[in-house]
Short mmCIF file of C-alpha atoms and ligand atoms in Angstrom, two decimals:
data_model
loop_
_atom_site.label_atom_id
_atom_site.label_comp_id
_atom_site.label_asym_id
_atom_site.label_seq_id
_atom_site.Cartn_x
_atom_site.Cartn_y
_atom_site.Cartn_z
CA UNK A 1 -3.87 22.32 32.41
CA UNK A 2 -0.65 21.19 31.60
CA UNK A 3 1.30 17.73 30.64
CA UNK A 4 4.53 17.21 32.83
CA UNK A 5 6.18 16.14 29.19
CA UNK A 6 5.82 14.52 25.51
CA UNK A 7 4.05 10.37 26.62
CA UNK A 8 1.75 11.84 28.60
CA UNK A 9 -0.37 12.93 25.94
CA UNK A 10 0.01 8.62 24.48
CA UNK A 11 -3.34 7.12 24.40
CA UNK A 12 -6.78 8.77 24.41
CA UNK A 13 -7.22 8.59 20.49
CA UNK A 14 -10.38 8.57 18.97
CA UNK A 15 -12.40 6.41 17.02
CA UNK A 16 -13.66 7.72 13.98
CA UNK A 17 -16.65 6.28 12.02
CA UNK A 18 -16.30 5.36 8.60
CA UNK A 19 -18.59 7.42 5.92
CA UNK A 20 -18.21 6.04 2.29
CA UNK A 21 -15.86 4.18 1.95
CA UNK A 22 -17.79 1.75 4.00
CA UNK A 23 -21.17 1.54 1.28
CA UNK A 24 -23.23 -0.97 1.06
CA UNK A 25 -21.65 -2.60 4.49
CA UNK A 26 -24.01 -3.49 6.47
CA UNK A 27 -23.82 -1.50 9.70
CA UNK A 28 -20.91 0.63 11.74
CA UNK A 29 -17.20 0.35 10.73
CA UNK A 30 -14.96 2.97 13.20
CA UNK A 31 -11.31 3.50 13.22
CA UNK A 32 -9.65 4.22 16.14
CA UNK A 33 -6.79 7.08 15.17
CA UNK A 34 -2.91 6.32 16.13
CA UNK A 35 -1.61 8.57 14.56
CA UNK A 36 -3.14 11.34 17.31
CA UNK A 37 -0.52 9.54 19.53
CA UNK A 38 2.63 11.91 19.93
CA UNK A 39 4.73 9.90 18.06
CA UNK A 40 1.96 9.06 15.61
CA UNK A 41 1.64 5.57 16.22
CA UNK A 42 -0.03 2.77 18.35
CA UNK A 43 4.12 1.95 19.47
CA UNK A 44 4.50 4.61 21.81
CA UNK A 45 2.23 3.06 24.43
CA UNK A 46 3.72 -0.25 24.31
CA UNK A 47 7.33 1.98 24.41
CA UNK A 48 6.70 3.43 27.79
CA UNK A 49 4.86 0.24 29.15
CA UNK A 50 8.31 -1.78 27.85
CA UNK A 51 10.77 0.52 29.48
CA UNK A 52 8.59 1.43 33.22
CA UNK A 53 7.91 -2.77 33.57
CA UNK A 54 12.05 -2.92 32.30
CA UNK A 55 12.34 0.27 34.96
CA UNK A 56 10.51 -1.72 37.69
CA UNK A 57 12.63 -5.35 37.35
CA UNK A 58 15.90 -2.94 37.54
CA UNK A 59 16.61 -3.91 34.27
CA UNK A 60 17.42 -0.28 33.10
CA UNK A 61 19.36 1.71 35.04
CA UNK A 62 19.87 6.10 34.69
CA UNK A 63 22.32 7.27 31.86
CA UNK A 64 21.65 3.42 29.52
CA UNK A 65 20.56 2.58 26.85
CA UNK A 66 17.58 1.53 24.93
CA UNK A 67 18.11 -0.62 21.39
CA UNK A 68 15.49 -1.69 19.31
CA UNK A 69 15.19 -3.90 16.06
CA UNK A 70 11.63 -1.52 14.72
CA UNK A 71 10.58 -0.45 11.46
CA UNK A 72 10.57 2.46 12.57
CA UNK A 73 6.96 3.68 14.72
CA UNK A 74 8.37 2.14 18.04
CA UNK A 75 11.37 2.81 17.88
CA UNK A 76 9.52 6.40 17.59
CA UNK A 77 7.69 6.05 20.73
CA UNK A 78 10.84 4.64 22.34
CA UNK A 79 12.98 8.21 21.39
CA UNK A 80 10.48 10.10 22.85
CA UNK A 81 9.86 7.67 26.54
CA UNK A 82 14.36 8.63 26.06
CA UNK A 83 13.88 12.63 25.66
CA UNK A 84 11.40 12.39 28.80
CA UNK A 85 13.59 9.53 31.41
CA UNK A 86 17.30 10.25 29.65
CA UNK A 87 18.14 7.40 27.84
CA UNK A 88 20.19 6.80 25.21
CA UNK A 89 18.21 5.02 21.83
CA UNK A 90 20.03 2.85 18.85
CA UNK A 91 17.96 1.85 16.16
CA UNK A 92 18.51 -1.81 13.93
CA UNK A 93 16.02 -1.44 11.32
CA UNK A 94 15.83 -3.22 7.59
CA UNK A 95 16.51 -2.03 4.80
CA UNK A 96 12.65 -1.18 3.35
CA UNK A 97 11.57 0.78 6.16
CA UNK A 98 11.20 4.32 4.46
CA UNK A 99 13.98 6.55 4.20
CA UNK A 100 11.29 9.25 5.89
CA UNK A 101 11.65 6.91 9.52
CA UNK A 102 14.98 6.40 9.33
CA UNK A 103 15.09 10.24 9.11
CA UNK A 104 12.40 10.93 11.82
CA UNK A 105 14.50 8.64 14.10
CA UNK A 106 17.76 10.77 13.78
CA UNK A 107 15.64 13.59 13.94
CA UNK A 108 14.75 12.75 17.93
CA UNK A 109 18.43 12.19 18.65
CA UNK A 110 18.41 8.13 18.23
CA UNK A 111 21.36 5.98 16.02
CA UNK A 112 20.46 4.37 13.71
CA UNK A 113 20.96 0.86 12.08
CA UNK A 114 20.58 -0.18 8.80
CA UNK A 115 20.44 -3.88 8.18
CA UNK A 116 19.35 -6.16 4.75
CA UNK A 117 16.06 -7.23 4.36
CA UNK A 118 16.53 -9.64 2.41
CA UNK A 119 18.29 -12.60 5.30
CA UNK A 120 16.19 -14.33 7.45
CA UNK A 121 15.77 -13.81 10.99
CA UNK A 122 19.11 -15.73 12.42
CA UNK A 123 21.38 -14.33 9.73
CA UNK A 124 24.02 -12.29 11.85
CA UNK A 125 23.79 -9.48 9.19
CA UNK A 126 19.71 -9.50 10.70
CA UNK A 127 17.70 -6.18 11.81
CA UNK A 128 16.91 -8.62 14.83
CA UNK A 129 20.78 -10.11 15.24
CA UNK A 130 21.86 -6.99 14.82
CA UNK A 131 19.91 -5.63 17.11
CA UNK A 132 21.17 -8.38 20.35
CA UNK A 133 24.66 -8.42 19.71
CA UNK A 134 24.16 -4.33 20.43
CA UNK A 135 22.67 -5.72 24.08
CA UNK A 136 25.43 -8.68 24.19
CA UNK A 137 28.21 -6.27 24.07
CA UNK A 138 26.58 -2.43 25.11
CA UNK A 139 26.79 -2.12 29.63
CA UNK A 140 23.97 -1.37 30.91
CA UNK A 141 21.55 -1.49 27.34
CA UNK A 142 17.81 -3.23 28.10
CA UNK A 143 16.61 -4.93 24.62
CA UNK A 144 13.23 -4.74 24.74
CA UNK A 145 12.33 -6.69 22.43
CA UNK A 146 8.51 -5.76 21.17
CA UNK A 147 7.67 -9.05 19.88
CA UNK A 148 8.12 -10.94 22.62
CA UNK A 149 8.02 -8.73 25.66
CA UNK A 150 4.57 -9.36 27.14
CA UNK A 151 4.55 -5.63 28.20
CA UNK A 152 3.25 -4.95 24.68
CA UNK A 153 0.99 -7.70 25.19
CA UNK A 154 -0.18 -5.97 28.17
CA UNK A 155 0.16 -2.11 26.80
CA UNK A 156 -3.22 -2.46 24.44
CA UNK A 157 -4.60 -4.76 27.78
CA UNK A 158 -4.65 -1.88 29.76
CA UNK A 159 -4.87 0.95 27.27
CA UNK A 160 -5.49 0.58 23.63
CA UNK A 161 -8.82 -2.33 25.21
CA UNK A 162 -10.83 -0.14 27.54
CA UNK A 163 -10.87 2.72 25.31
CA UNK A 164 -12.71 0.84 22.55
CA UNK A 165 -14.85 -0.57 24.91
CA UNK A 166 -15.88 2.81 26.62
CA UNK A 167 -15.52 4.16 23.62
CA UNK A 168 -18.79 2.09 21.97
CA UNK A 169 -20.71 2.00 25.15
CA UNK A 170 -19.69 -1.98 25.10
CA UNK A 171 -21.59 -1.94 22.25
CA UNK A 172 -18.50 -2.99 20.38
CA UNK A 173 -18.61 -6.92 18.53
CA UNK A 174 -16.52 -6.86 15.64
CA UNK A 175 -12.08 -5.68 16.25
CA UNK A 176 -9.53 -5.49 13.85
CA UNK A 177 -6.17 -4.63 13.83
CA UNK A 178 -3.04 -5.42 11.75
CA UNK A 179 -0.72 -8.03 13.43
CA UNK A 180 3.53 -8.07 13.28
CA UNK A 181 4.19 -7.82 16.92
CA UNK A 182 0.64 -9.31 16.90
CA UNK A 183 0.73 -7.10 20.76
CA UNK A 184 -1.91 -4.66 19.55
CA UNK A 185 -4.08 -7.49 18.85
CA UNK A 186 -3.34 -9.93 21.83
CA UNK A 187 -4.13 -7.27 23.92
CA UNK A 188 -7.22 -5.03 22.85
CA UNK A 189 -8.96 -9.23 22.12
CA UNK A 190 -7.40 -9.77 25.37
CA UNK A 191 -9.63 -7.18 26.92
CA UNK A 192 -12.79 -6.95 25.06
CA UNK A 193 -13.21 -10.74 25.79
CA UNK A 194 -13.06 -10.76 29.06
CA UNK A 195 -16.04 -8.19 29.05
CA UNK A 196 -17.44 -9.73 26.71
CA UNK A 197 -16.78 -13.13 25.35
CA UNK A 198 -19.03 -13.24 22.15
CA UNK A 199 -16.74 -10.03 20.43
CA UNK A 200 -15.11 -11.02 17.49
CA UNK A 201 -11.07 -10.17 16.52
CA UNK A 202 -10.39 -10.35 13.33
CA UNK A 203 -6.31 -10.25 12.00
CA UNK A 204 -4.89 -9.07 9.47
CA UNK A 205 -1.40 -10.20 7.73
CA UNK A 206 -0.19 -9.71 4.61
CA UNK A 207 1.08 -12.34 1.76
CA UNK A 208 4.44 -13.59 2.54
CA UNK A 209 3.87 -14.37 6.43
CA UNK A 210 3.51 -17.23 9.27
CA UNK A 211 0.34 -15.62 10.92
CA UNK A 212 -2.27 -16.96 8.26
CA UNK A 213 -1.48 -20.43 8.09
CA UNK A 214 0.25 -21.49 11.09
CA UNK A 215 -3.07 -20.65 12.50
CA UNK A 216 -5.10 -22.59 10.24
CA UNK A 217 -3.11 -25.39 10.29
CA UNK A 218 -0.09 -25.32 13.23
CA UNK A 219 2.37 -25.33 10.97
CA UNK A 220 5.19 -23.16 10.58
CA UNK A 221 5.23 -23.13 6.78
CA UNK A 222 8.34 -22.27 5.91
CA UNK A 223 6.74 -21.15 2.13
CA UNK A 224 4.73 -19.35 2.87
CA UNK A 225 7.95 -16.27 3.61
CA UNK A 226 8.88 -14.54 0.55
CA UNK A 227 9.47 -11.17 0.82
CA UNK A 228 6.86 -8.41 0.97
CA UNK A 229 6.33 -4.46 0.87
CA UNK A 230 3.73 -3.18 3.66
CA UNK A 231 5.24 -1.52 6.40
CA UNK A 232 4.75 -2.84 9.90
CA UNK A 233 2.80 -6.58 10.09
CA UNK A 234 3.52 -9.70 9.25
CA UNK A 235 6.46 -11.45 9.81
CA UNK A 236 8.39 -14.55 8.94
CA UNK A 237 8.29 -15.96 12.87
CA UNK A 238 5.93 -16.65 15.78
CA UNK A 239 7.03 -13.75 17.93
CA UNK A 240 5.09 -13.99 21.73
CA UNK A 241 2.55 -11.47 21.60
CA UNK A 242 0.77 -13.20 19.06
CA UNK A 243 -1.62 -14.93 20.95
CA UNK A 244 -3.00 -17.30 18.33
CA UNK A 245 -6.00 -18.33 20.60
CA UNK A 246 -6.91 -15.16 21.38
CA UNK A 247 -7.62 -14.65 16.98
CA UNK A 248 -10.53 -15.87 15.15
CA UNK A 249 -10.26 -15.43 12.01
CA UNK A 250 -7.08 -13.98 9.64
CA UNK A 251 -7.45 -12.23 6.41
CA UNK A 252 -3.97 -11.98 4.23
CA UNK A 253 -4.10 -9.06 1.65
CA UNK A 254 -1.65 -7.46 -0.87
CA UNK A 255 0.39 -4.70 -0.86
CA UNK A 256 -1.73 -3.70 -3.79
CA UNK A 257 -5.05 -3.66 -1.87
CA UNK A 258 -2.76 -1.96 1.16
CA UNK A 259 -1.33 1.38 -0.92
CA UNK A 260 -4.37 1.85 -2.46
CA UNK A 261 -7.50 1.23 0.03
CA UNK A 262 -4.73 3.57 2.42
CA UNK A 263 -5.20 6.71 -0.49
CA UNK A 264 -8.49 6.70 -0.77
CA UNK A 265 -9.26 6.32 3.38
CA UNK A 266 -6.73 10.09 2.88
CA UNK A 267 -9.49 11.10 -0.27
CA UNK A 268 -12.18 9.81 0.45
CA UNK A 269 -12.65 9.81 4.63
CA UNK A 270 -9.88 12.61 5.41
CA UNK A 271 -7.42 10.18 7.36
CA UNK A 272 -4.01 10.43 5.20
CA UNK A 273 -2.89 6.88 7.47
CA UNK A 274 -0.07 5.44 6.53
CA UNK A 275 0.54 1.39 4.59
CA UNK A 276 -0.91 -1.00 7.09
CA UNK A 277 -3.50 0.99 7.79
CA UNK A 278 -4.78 0.43 3.78
CA UNK A 279 -4.32 -3.60 5.14
CA UNK A 280 -6.63 -3.12 7.80
CA UNK A 281 -9.73 -1.56 6.60
CA UNK A 282 -9.28 -3.93 2.86
CA UNK A 283 -9.19 -7.15 5.47
CA UNK A 284 -11.54 -5.84 7.96
CA UNK A 285 -14.08 -3.89 4.98
CA UNK A 286 -13.88 -7.36 2.75
CA UNK A 287 -14.88 -9.70 5.74
CA UNK A 288 -17.53 -6.83 6.87
CA UNK A 289 -19.17 -7.44 3.68
CA UNK A 290 -19.74 -11.25 3.96
CA UNK A 291 -20.95 -11.24 8.00
CA UNK A 292 -21.50 -8.13 9.40
CA UNK A 293 -25.24 -7.76 10.25
CA UNK A 294 -27.47 -4.37 10.94
CA UNK A 295 -26.96 -3.66 14.53
CA UNK A 296 -22.93 -5.15 14.29
CA UNK A 297 -20.59 -2.53 15.29
CA UNK A 298 -16.67 -3.01 13.94
CA UNK A 299 -13.32 -0.57 14.81
CA UNK A 300 -10.60 -1.26 13.06
CA UNK A 301 -7.07 -0.35 14.82
CA UNK A 302 -5.38 2.25 12.80
CA UNK A 303 -1.46 2.01 13.46
CA UNK A 304 -0.15 4.92 11.90
CA UNK A 305 0.32 8.05 9.69
CA UNK A 306 1.23 8.82 6.18
CA UNK A 307 3.93 10.88 5.82
CA UNK A 308 6.19 7.87 6.68
CA UNK A 309 5.14 7.19 3.04
CA UNK A 310 5.93 10.17 0.95
CA UNK A 311 8.38 8.37 -0.79
CA UNK A 312 5.82 4.70 -1.31
CA UNK A 313 2.21 4.97 -1.74
CA UNK A 314 2.18 8.95 -1.37
CA UNK A 315 4.02 9.73 -4.40
CA UNK A 316 2.23 8.55 -7.84
CA UNK A 317 5.77 7.78 -10.51
CA UNK A 318 5.75 5.24 -7.62
CA UNK A 319 3.19 4.30 -7.21
CA UNK A 320 3.18 3.38 -11.68
CA UNK A 321 6.49 1.95 -11.13
CA UNK A 322 5.50 -0.80 -8.88
CA UNK A 323 2.39 -1.50 -11.13
CA UNK A 324 -0.09 -0.13 -8.45
CA UNK A 325 -1.90 3.05 -10.64
CA UNK A 326 -3.14 2.73 -13.56
CA UNK A 327 -1.20 4.12 -16.06
CA UNK A 328 -3.89 6.24 -17.70
CA UNK A 329 -4.30 5.65 -21.51
CA UNK A 330 -3.86 8.81 -23.03
CA UNK A 331 -4.98 10.04 -26.82
CA UNK A 332 -2.81 9.19 -29.96
CA UNK A 333 -1.87 11.69 -32.15
CA UNK A 334 -4.00 8.97 -34.87
CA UNK A 335 -6.64 9.43 -32.31
CA UNK A 336 -6.99 13.61 -32.99
CA UNK A 337 -7.00 13.55 -36.46
CA UNK A 338 -9.11 10.53 -36.32
CA UNK A 339 -11.98 13.14 -35.36
CA UNK A 340 -11.47 15.46 -38.07
CA UNK A 341 -12.37 12.37 -39.99
CA UNK A 342 -9.66 11.84 -42.52
CA UNK A 343 -10.03 15.64 -44.51
CA UNK A 344 -6.45 17.44 -44.46
CA UNK A 345 -6.89 20.91 -42.35
CA UNK A 346 -2.77 22.11 -43.47
CA UNK A 347 -2.82 25.33 -44.89
CA UNK A 348 0.36 26.81 -45.97
CA UNK A 349 2.29 29.88 -47.33
CA UNK A 350 5.17 29.15 -49.69
CA UNK A 351 8.57 30.85 -48.17
CA UNK A 352 8.03 33.86 -50.84
CA UNK A 353 4.55 34.21 -50.61
CA UNK A 354 4.67 38.28 -48.81
CA UNK A 355 4.05 39.24 -45.30
CA UNK A 356 0.84 41.22 -46.19
CA UNK A 357 -0.65 38.22 -48.23
CA UNK A 358 0.65 36.20 -45.05
CA UNK A 359 -1.34 37.96 -42.07
CA UNK A 360 -4.40 38.13 -44.83
CA UNK A 361 -3.99 34.09 -44.27
CA UNK A 362 -4.23 34.01 -40.24
CA UNK A 363 -7.23 36.53 -40.10
CA UNK A 364 -9.21 34.55 -42.89
CA UNK A 365 -9.04 31.40 -41.79
CA UNK A 366 -9.62 32.68 -38.28
CA UNK A 367 -5.89 30.46 -37.53
CA UNK A 368 -1.93 32.50 -35.28
CA UNK A 369 -0.12 29.93 -36.97
CA UNK A 370 0.89 28.39 -40.35
CA UNK A 371 3.95 26.44 -42.17
CA UNK A 372 5.95 27.70 -44.24
CA UNK A 373 7.11 25.02 -47.97
CA UNK A 374 9.62 25.26 -49.96
CA UNK A 375 7.13 22.67 -53.03
CA UNK A 376 7.63 19.83 -50.22
CA UNK A 377 9.74 21.17 -47.74
CA UNK A 378 8.78 22.47 -44.72
CA UNK A 379 11.06 25.30 -44.31
CA UNK A 380 9.86 27.16 -41.58
CA UNK A 381 6.71 28.51 -39.45
CA UNK A 382 4.35 32.09 -38.85
CA UNK A 383 3.36 32.73 -36.13
CA UNK A 384 0.63 35.58 -35.50
CA UNK A 385 2.53 36.83 -32.51
CA UNK A 386 5.93 37.40 -33.98
CA UNK A 387 4.32 39.36 -37.09
CA UNK A 388 2.57 41.04 -35.36
CA UNK A 389 5.81 42.00 -33.28
CA UNK A 390 7.58 42.52 -36.10
CA UNK A 391 5.88 44.95 -37.79
CA UNK A 392 4.88 46.99 -34.39
CA UNK A 393 9.49 47.55 -35.50
CA UNK A 394 8.69 47.26 -38.74
CA UNK A 395 5.58 48.64 -40.93
CA UNK A 396 7.22 48.48 -44.38
CA UNK A 397 8.01 44.74 -43.93
CA UNK A 398 4.62 43.16 -45.04
CA UNK A 399 6.14 43.68 -48.91
CA UNK A 400 8.95 40.88 -47.90
CA UNK A 401 8.46 37.25 -48.36
CA UNK A 402 8.44 35.90 -44.78
CA UNK A 403 11.22 33.70 -45.09
CA UNK A 404 12.70 36.84 -43.74
CA UNK A 405 10.85 36.53 -40.18
CA UNK A 406 9.86 33.33 -40.15
CA UNK A 407 11.36 30.47 -37.51
CA UNK A 408 12.18 27.18 -36.84
CA UNK A 409 9.49 24.75 -39.06
CA UNK A 410 7.16 23.21 -36.64
CA UNK A 411 8.44 19.88 -35.00
CA UNK A 412 7.65 16.64 -36.62
CA UNK A 413 5.47 13.38 -34.52
CA UNK A 414 4.34 9.35 -34.98
CA UNK A 415 0.83 9.75 -34.94
CA UNK A 416 1.30 7.28 -32.36
CA UNK A 417 2.34 10.05 -30.01
CA UNK A 418 0.61 10.10 -27.04
CA UNK A 419 -1.09 13.85 -25.65
CA UNK A 420 1.48 13.55 -22.51
CA UNK A 421 3.96 13.82 -25.37
CA UNK A 422 2.40 15.67 -27.79
CA UNK A 423 1.55 18.54 -24.63
CA UNK A 424 5.14 17.91 -23.32
CA UNK A 425 6.16 19.13 -26.36
CA UNK A 426 3.79 22.54 -27.74
CA UNK A 427 5.81 25.00 -25.45
CA UNK A 428 5.80 29.47 -27.16
CA UNK A 429 9.85 28.28 -28.77
CA UNK A 430 7.36 25.51 -30.95
CA UNK A 431 3.07 26.92 -31.35
CA UNK A 432 2.38 23.28 -33.55
CA UNK A 433 3.56 20.17 -34.15
CA UNK A 434 3.25 17.67 -37.58
CA UNK A 435 2.27 14.57 -38.23
CA UNK A 436 1.96 12.91 -41.51
CA UNK A 437 -0.61 9.95 -41.90
CA UNK A 438 -0.43 6.56 -43.74
CA UNK A 439 -0.73 8.61 -46.78
CA UNK A 440 1.75 10.71 -46.83
CA UNK A 441 -0.89 13.38 -45.92
CA UNK A 442 0.35 16.15 -43.37
CA UNK A 443 -1.46 17.34 -40.72
CA UNK A 444 -1.51 19.97 -38.15
CA UNK A 445 -1.97 19.33 -34.09
CA UNK A 446 -2.09 23.03 -32.21
CA UNK A 447 -2.66 24.28 -28.06
CA UNK A 448 -6.65 23.51 -29.38
CA UNK A 449 -6.66 20.10 -30.53
CA UNK A 450 -4.91 19.27 -27.54
CA UNK A 451 -7.42 20.97 -25.24
CA UNK A 452 -10.38 19.25 -27.20
CA UNK A 453 -9.14 15.87 -26.98
CA UNK A 454 -7.86 15.90 -23.43
CA UNK A 455 -11.90 17.17 -23.08
CA UNK A 456 -13.21 14.43 -23.89
C1 PLP B 501 2.78 0.18 11.24
C2 PLP B 501 2.85 -1.11 11.78
N1 PLP B 501 0.79 -0.89 11.39
C3 PLP B 501 0.63 -2.25 12.11
C4 PLP B 501 1.59 -2.09 12.83
C5 PLP B 501 1.05 -3.61 14.00
O1 PLP B 501 1.27 -4.10 15.38
P1 PLP B 501 1.47 -4.77 16.32
O2 PLP B 501 2.91 -5.11 16.24
O3 PLP B 501 1.01 -4.19 17.88
O4 PLP B 501 0.87 -6.59 15.78
C6 PLP B 501 3.47 -2.06 13.41
C7 PLP B 501 4.15 -2.37 14.46
O5 PLP B 501 4.73 -2.81 13.77
C8 PLP B 501 3.60 -1.15 12.76
O6 PLP B 501 4.28 0.02 12.83
#
């Protein structure tokens, strides 16, 4: 058995039960994992439908160009469909989108135009306006406009909705999905409610988007609009595909809660999914915790794959920079000293001590490094491995003073330096660190001390 083209593999994605993240929640929580589509997102479904409907209506002819304002996933779907059907693609993207998404689109042959994020949609620089303008100027071009093109909703009515109904054998009671263009939630909801009007649909929105307030008050409140980071959901416009009568309730999820939940899905469920998947699961579980009953079955759509966010939510430095990951509290040099009850453990040798004598001290004390002093000053250091090598070369050295073979003194650190800093300073050239406490007493910190502190 084989497929005639990559686009024939779109759809029929698996429905998978959550087993850990939903702990303490009644009912069954299932996720529909859309990254199993060939373009790794739910948008493959609408891409084909929009193009095929346009072909039927004569809106695009052979050799034409597809132009779309897309957050990346729709572009990927359109690019795959364009390859199968022989069209060119130009996509406009907002510059908040991840570099990976842009690179992927270019990899599948599309031309990508990056536009500023923080301008209103009607601004001529916005990615909506640039896409429209290109459509007006390029002959035989088709602008699918996933926001207002109802083929988007129809694609989900024809495929995603029936798949969910069949996969749950009609037992679904709640459906949850992130709302961007609205196609997913509107199409699936319409199909499911026709099958069973009791099925409850939950839209997941972001802070910074207009949907929730519009649903609850009928007011398009511009004060709700502010820049946010989650990609693919929430809007500052009302797309025609968001059919509010088909959505029973909205919950809003923050960028941070979504990012942390996406990472949990990867670690705890093995679902390496995109950022907005975190939004959908976080929002849906928040609702489920309050409202779901034992026999209820909730289905949540997970729109895309984690690879597109490797430079963002799956990058620990990025997460820390955005305040999404707690910076780990490390022990300090002072904490390490505290565990020694204030006693100074510092054993030193004078620079005039004979090497043979210094070896005896190392052995008797069971230590492998020792600071070398001259009066009050730290003038050098000695390590057992260095002494061993030198004596192997020249056994006579044992009658010489340590100053003949000593290395540079151990580095002083502050009592406030944390374990991560301390460990970066200890290496093969600097076997130990020195720290002066409030009473001016000098202590030594070795690799062994750092390991002990890590294990506490
Ligand atoms: C990653 C991601 N999640 C969710 C959505 C929302 O789906 P819909 O546009 O069907 O409302 C999109 C749409 O762009 C998306 O790209």
